[in-house]
Backbone as numpy.savetxt, mean C-alpha at the origin, in Angstrom:
# Nx Ny Nz CAx CAy CAz Cx Cy Cz
-33.38 -89.57 44.31 -33.54 -88.23 44.72 -32.06 -87.68 44.89
-31.13 -88.38 45.29 -30.00 -87.88 45.68 -29.11 -87.52 44.33
-29.56 -88.16 43.15 -28.95 -87.89 41.95 -29.32 -86.36 41.50
-30.79 -86.06 41.90 -31.07 -84.60 41.48 -30.23 -83.70 42.27
-29.98 -83.98 43.71 -29.26 -82.96 44.48 -27.91 -82.82 43.80
-27.23 -83.94 43.34 -25.84 -83.94 43.03 -25.81 -83.17 41.59
-26.87 -83.32 40.72 -26.93 -82.46 39.51 -27.14 -81.13 39.64
-28.11 -80.75 40.76 -28.32 -79.46 41.04 -26.94 -78.65 41.70
-26.46 -79.42 42.50 -25.15 -78.79 42.97 -24.02 -78.68 41.81
-23.92 -79.65 41.01 -23.05 -79.44 39.77 -23.40 -78.16 38.95
-24.72 -77.99 38.78 -25.24 -76.91 37.79 -24.92 -75.58 38.56
-25.07 -75.52 39.83 -24.73 -74.28 40.71 -23.36 -73.94 40.72
-22.44 -74.96 40.68 -20.89 -74.73 40.72 -20.51 -74.14 39.42
-21.20 -74.77 38.36 -20.90 -74.36 36.74 -21.32 -72.89 36.73
-22.51 -72.62 37.08 -23.05 -71.25 37.04 -22.16 -70.16 37.73
-21.69 -70.45 38.99 -20.84 -69.65 39.73 -19.42 -69.56 39.17
-18.91 -70.49 38.69 -17.51 -70.61 37.99 -17.60 -69.96 36.61
-18.70 -69.70 35.99 -18.99 -69.24 34.80 -18.41 -67.83 34.66
-18.68 -66.90 35.88 -18.21 -65.51 35.90 -16.86 -65.39 36.05
-16.48 -64.30 35.31 -14.96 -63.80 35.53 -14.81 -63.13 36.80
-13.80 -63.34 37.57 -13.67 -62.75 38.64 -13.38 -61.20 38.61
-13.99 -60.39 39.34 -13.89 -58.93 39.24 -12.80 -58.18 40.00
-11.78 -57.96 39.49 -10.70 -57.27 40.04 -10.60 -55.78 39.76
-10.63 -54.86 40.57 -10.31 -53.45 40.40 -8.91 -53.12 40.16
-8.40 -52.80 39.09 -7.01 -52.42 38.78 -6.67 -51.28 39.54
-5.44 -51.18 39.99 -5.00 -49.85 40.52 -4.64 -48.86 39.34
-4.95 -47.67 39.51 -4.58 -46.52 38.36 -3.21 -46.65 38.22
-2.75 -46.52 37.00 -1.30 -46.44 36.54 -0.65 -45.33 37.06
0.54 -45.55 37.46 1.42 -44.49 38.08 2.40 -44.10 36.80
2.38 -42.86 36.40 3.43 -42.35 35.35 4.43 -41.65 35.98
5.60 -41.97 35.91 6.53 -41.17 36.37 7.73 -40.95 35.19
8.30 -39.78 34.98 9.01 -39.44 33.90 10.30 -39.97 34.06
10.67 -40.58 32.99 12.12 -41.22 32.93 13.14 -40.15 32.95
14.10 -40.35 33.61 15.23 -39.20 33.52 15.86 -39.23 31.96
16.09 -37.93 31.43 16.60 -37.88 30.11 17.96 -37.78 30.18
18.71 -38.62 29.39 20.05 -38.45 29.23 20.40 -38.33 27.66
21.17 -37.14 27.49 21.36 -36.90 26.06 22.28 -37.98 25.49
22.17 -38.31 24.26 22.97 -39.33 23.71 24.37 -38.59 23.38
25.42 -39.50 23.52 26.44 -38.74 23.00 26.67 -38.69 21.51
27.42 -37.76 21.12 27.29 -37.42 19.59 28.01 -38.41 18.82
27.43 -38.82 17.74 28.16 -40.02 16.98 28.87 -39.53 15.82
28.81 -38.14 15.57 29.59 -37.57 14.34 30.48 -36.75 14.94
31.74 -36.97 14.41 32.81 -35.90 14.63 33.20 -35.25 13.29
33.30 -33.97 13.38 33.82 -33.32 12.19 35.01 -33.63 11.71
35.20 -33.95 10.41 36.50 -34.20 9.87 37.46 -32.94 9.77
38.70 -33.07 9.93 39.59 -32.03 9.72 39.61 -31.62 8.12
39.54 -30.26 7.88 39.49 -29.81 6.37 40.76 -30.39 5.68
40.44 -30.86 4.56 41.59 -31.64 3.72 41.76 -30.50 2.61
41.21 -29.42 2.50 41.41 -28.53 1.22 41.84 -27.32 1.90
42.84 -26.73 1.07 43.42 -25.43 1.58 43.49 -24.66 0.24
43.07 -23.49 0.51 42.92 -22.44 -0.79 44.26 -22.18 -1.25
44.34 -22.40 -2.62 45.71 -21.97 -3.27 45.97 -20.43 -3.29
47.19 -20.10 -3.27 47.43 -18.67 -3.33 47.07 -18.22 -4.77
46.60 -16.92 -5.05 46.33 -16.47 -6.21 47.53 -16.43 -7.02
47.12 -16.88 -8.41 48.22 -16.81 -9.50 48.14 -15.54 -10.36
47.40 -14.57 -9.82 47.38 -13.42 -10.64 47.57 -12.16 -9.73
47.82 -10.93 -10.37 47.75 -9.62 -9.51 46.74 -8.78 -10.02
46.41 -8.00 -9.17 45.04 -7.19 -9.53 45.80 -6.12 -10.57
45.05 -5.96 -11.70 45.58 -5.01 -12.71 45.23 -3.56 -12.30
46.04 -2.60 -12.78 45.84 -1.18 -12.68 44.63 -0.85 -13.42
43.79 0.10 -13.07 42.65 0.55 -13.75 43.16 1.02 -15.19
42.43 0.88 -16.24 42.73 1.26 -17.54 42.01 2.61 -17.86
41.20 3.03 -16.92 40.57 4.35 -17.23 40.89 5.26 -15.93
40.52 6.47 -16.24 40.65 7.48 -15.24 39.36 8.13 -14.80
39.31 8.25 -13.59 37.90 8.79 -13.15 37.79 10.24 -13.66
36.35 10.47 -14.11 36.17 11.78 -14.88 36.28 12.97 -13.83
36.81 14.05 -14.39 36.85 14.99 -13.41 35.60 15.84 -13.21
35.21 16.30 -11.99 33.92 16.91 -11.80 34.19 18.36 -11.78
33.36 18.98 -12.79 33.31 20.57 -12.85 32.05 21.08 -12.45
32.08 22.09 -11.61 31.01 22.82 -11.15 30.52 23.73 -12.29
29.19 23.68 -12.61 28.60 24.73 -13.55 28.72 26.02 -13.24
29.18 26.83 -14.02 29.47 28.40 -13.83 28.15 28.96 -14.25
27.51 29.79 -13.54 26.45 30.46 -13.88 26.69 31.98 -13.98
26.30 32.73 -14.98 26.70 34.11 -15.17 26.32 34.75 -13.83
26.93 36.01 -13.64 26.41 36.57 -12.41 25.59 38.00 -12.71
25.17 37.88 -13.94 24.24 39.07 -14.50 22.70 38.39 -14.02
21.98 39.56 -13.63 20.56 39.39 -13.13 19.85 38.78 -14.35
18.67 38.13 -14.13 17.95 37.54 -15.21 17.10 38.66 -15.68
16.69 38.49 -17.05 16.16 39.55 -17.90 15.47 38.74 -18.83
13.84 38.73 -18.96 13.00 38.14 -19.80 11.61 38.71 -19.93
11.12 38.43 -20.87 9.66 38.69 -21.25 9.02 37.48 -22.00
7.85 37.17 -21.57 7.11 36.07 -22.34 5.51 36.43 -22.13
4.79 35.77 -22.84 3.32 35.76 -22.92 2.80 34.71 -23.76
1.46 34.15 -23.38 0.78 33.23 -24.24 -0.63 33.58 -24.07
-1.51 33.05 -24.89 -3.00 33.11 -24.73 -3.61 31.89 -25.59
-4.69 31.53 -25.04 -5.40 30.42 -25.49 -7.01 30.92 -25.71
-7.56 30.84 -26.94 -8.92 31.06 -26.98 -9.69 29.73 -27.96
-10.06 29.00 -27.17 -10.66 27.78 -27.95 -12.08 27.90 -27.92
-12.83 28.07 -29.13 -14.31 28.25 -29.16 -14.99 26.94 -28.95
-14.34 25.90 -29.22 -14.98 24.48 -29.14 -14.95 24.11 -27.58
-13.99 24.26 -26.90 -14.15 23.82 -25.50 -14.63 25.10 -24.59
-14.53 26.24 -24.96 -14.87 27.47 -24.42 -13.57 27.88 -23.44
-12.50 27.42 -23.54 -11.29 27.74 -22.76 -10.78 29.21 -23.44
-10.64 30.03 -22.54 -10.09 31.31 -22.87 -9.26 31.81 -21.68
-7.92 31.82 -21.79 -7.03 32.42 -20.87 -5.67 32.72 -21.44
-4.95 33.63 -20.52 -3.68 34.19 -20.94 -2.73 34.58 -19.85
-1.48 34.59 -20.28 -0.55 35.14 -19.11 0.54 35.97 -19.81
0.87 36.88 -19.12 2.08 37.72 -19.64 3.04 37.99 -18.38
4.48 37.93 -18.56 5.33 38.29 -17.40 6.61 38.88 -17.93
7.12 39.79 -17.34 8.56 40.39 -17.55 9.32 40.53 -16.42
10.51 40.34 -16.42 11.41 40.37 -15.24 12.88 41.06 -15.76
13.28 41.92 -14.80 14.56 42.49 -15.05 15.16 42.53 -13.63
16.12 41.74 -13.32 16.80 41.56 -12.11 15.64 40.83 -11.07
15.54 41.59 -10.02 14.77 41.32 -8.86 13.23 41.68 -9.09
13.05 42.64 -10.10 11.74 43.14 -10.33 11.04 42.20 -11.34
9.82 41.73 -10.86 9.02 40.79 -11.71 7.62 41.38 -11.66
6.96 41.35 -12.94 5.68 41.98 -12.99 4.93 41.19 -14.26
3.61 40.91 -13.92 2.90 40.16 -15.09 1.53 40.20 -14.68
0.68 39.48 -15.57 -0.74 39.31 -15.26 -1.45 38.16 -16.10
-2.49 37.65 -15.49 -2.96 36.46 -16.21 -4.54 36.76 -16.16
-5.29 36.15 -17.21 -6.45 36.33 -17.27 -7.14 34.99 -17.47
-8.52 34.76 -17.04 -9.08 33.46 -17.41 -10.50 33.77 -17.40
-11.25 33.19 -18.18 -12.88 33.25 -18.15 -13.30 32.21 -17.14
-14.36 32.64 -16.14 -14.69 31.82 -15.27 -16.01 31.08 -15.72
-16.43 30.00 -15.18 -17.48 29.25 -15.65 -18.99 30.16 -15.35
-18.93 31.12 -14.54 -19.97 31.90 -14.23 -20.42 33.07 -15.25
-19.34 33.09 -16.19 -19.38 34.08 -17.10 -18.70 35.45 -16.92
-18.00 35.44 -15.72 -17.18 36.58 -15.53 -15.73 36.40 -16.12
-14.97 37.50 -15.97 -13.65 37.26 -16.61 -12.56 37.87 -15.39
-11.91 36.94 -14.88 -10.75 37.10 -13.70 -9.56 37.75 -14.35
-9.07 38.76 -13.65 -7.70 39.18 -14.06 -6.80 39.38 -12.87
-5.67 38.89 -12.82 -4.69 38.97 -11.75 -3.50 39.70 -12.19
-3.17 40.97 -11.61 -1.99 41.76 -11.95 -1.07 41.60 -10.71
0.22 41.17 -10.99 1.22 40.97 -9.71 2.43 41.65 -10.05
3.24 41.87 -8.93 4.38 42.82 -8.84 5.14 41.94 -7.78
6.50 41.81 -8.01 7.43 41.31 -6.99 8.73 42.19 -7.12
8.99 43.01 -6.23 10.27 43.77 -6.26 11.34 43.28 -5.68
11.32 41.78 -5.08 12.40 41.30 -4.35 11.96 41.35 -2.86
10.72 41.92 -2.44 10.48 42.02 -1.11 9.31 41.19 -0.68
8.70 40.56 -1.88 7.40 39.84 -1.56 6.54 39.87 -2.76
5.59 39.03 -2.95 4.54 39.05 -4.20 3.29 39.73 -3.65
2.94 40.79 -4.56 1.80 41.54 -4.35 0.81 41.19 -5.39
-0.47 40.85 -5.21 -1.26 40.48 -6.39 -2.50 41.31 -6.16
-2.98 42.03 -7.37 -4.40 42.52 -7.29 -5.19 41.91 -8.22
-6.40 41.19 -7.58 -7.40 40.56 -8.33 -8.68 41.27 -8.58
-9.15 41.33 -9.95 -10.25 41.97 -10.10 -11.08 41.15 -11.19
-12.44 41.54 -11.21 -13.29 40.70 -11.76 -14.13 41.72 -12.98
-14.47 41.10 -14.22 -15.29 41.90 -15.06 -16.49 41.18 -15.54
-17.53 41.82 -15.54 -18.88 41.28 -15.91 -19.65 40.86 -14.65
-20.79 40.31 -15.02 -21.74 39.87 -14.06 -21.86 38.25 -14.13
-22.08 37.70 -12.76 -21.98 36.29 -12.60 -23.50 35.91 -13.00
-23.51 34.98 -13.71 -24.89 34.33 -14.13 -24.84 32.92 -13.82
-25.92 32.53 -13.31 -26.12 31.10 -12.89 -27.41 30.54 -13.45
-27.27 29.53 -14.30 -28.52 29.03 -14.95 -29.58 28.42 -13.87
-30.85 28.51 -14.08 -31.79 27.84 -13.24 -31.72 26.48 -13.36
-31.82 25.97 -12.17 -31.70 24.45 -12.01 -32.99 23.74 -12.43
-32.92 22.88 -13.46 -34.12 22.16 -13.92 -33.76 20.82 -13.82
-34.50 20.08 -12.88 -34.02 18.62 -12.90 -34.53 17.88 -14.02
-33.68 16.89 -14.49 -34.28 16.20 -15.72 -34.80 14.93 -15.50
-34.80 14.36 -14.20 -35.36 13.34 -13.73 -36.69 13.47 -13.24
-37.82 13.02 -13.73 -39.14 13.02 -13.18 -39.63 11.76 -12.62
-39.75 11.49 -11.33 -40.07 10.12 -10.89 -41.62 9.85 -11.29
-41.82 8.79 -11.88 -43.36 8.37 -12.14 -43.46 7.15 -11.23
-44.86 7.07 -10.87 -45.18 5.81 -10.04 -46.15 4.92 -11.02
-45.71 3.75 -11.00 -46.47 2.72 -11.71 -46.56 1.65 -10.80
-48.03 1.40 -10.63 -48.30 0.28 -9.68 -48.14 -1.09 -10.30
-47.73 -2.06 -9.49 -47.44 -3.30 -9.92 -48.72 -3.93 -10.48
-48.55 -4.67 -11.60 -49.75 -5.49 -12.09 -50.31 -6.45 -11.18
-51.73 -6.53 -11.31 -52.27 -7.42 -10.36 -51.98 -8.76 -10.56
-52.00 -9.51 -9.45 -51.49 -10.96 -9.55 -52.75 -11.73 -9.38
-53.17 -12.37 -10.40 -54.55 -13.38 -10.24 -54.06 -14.75 -10.11
-54.76 -15.56 -9.47 -54.28 -16.88 -9.08 -55.33 -17.69 -9.96
């Protein structure tokens, strides 16, 4: 019986010794290390190159700058007449313009066929004190009746048979 007690005691000792002892470690303490800048390891060398003196002399320019001349305009007052007209049957464009000028007096007129069937005429005069225009219309304005070309139609979806 004493052998059984000794074996039981040995098993108990082995069972208790088999566990790793539990130690609670202390939390780590982080302290920044002081920073010391390293000494520079590179030292700039003294320049060994010296620029040579130029062996040439700046030449004198071989050209001369052009002389600037102001344009001279005549001191006479302007005087002109012009007119033009366009009548294109294919596009329907029909317009014209005429103008005459003698010094500060300018007068003229222009006409244009408007899309509504009327003819617009503008007669203008400028005596040097401002533009004065007289606008007139010839004919009656015609607007065609609106007829929509799109006619919506409803077509129900074809029946779906299973």
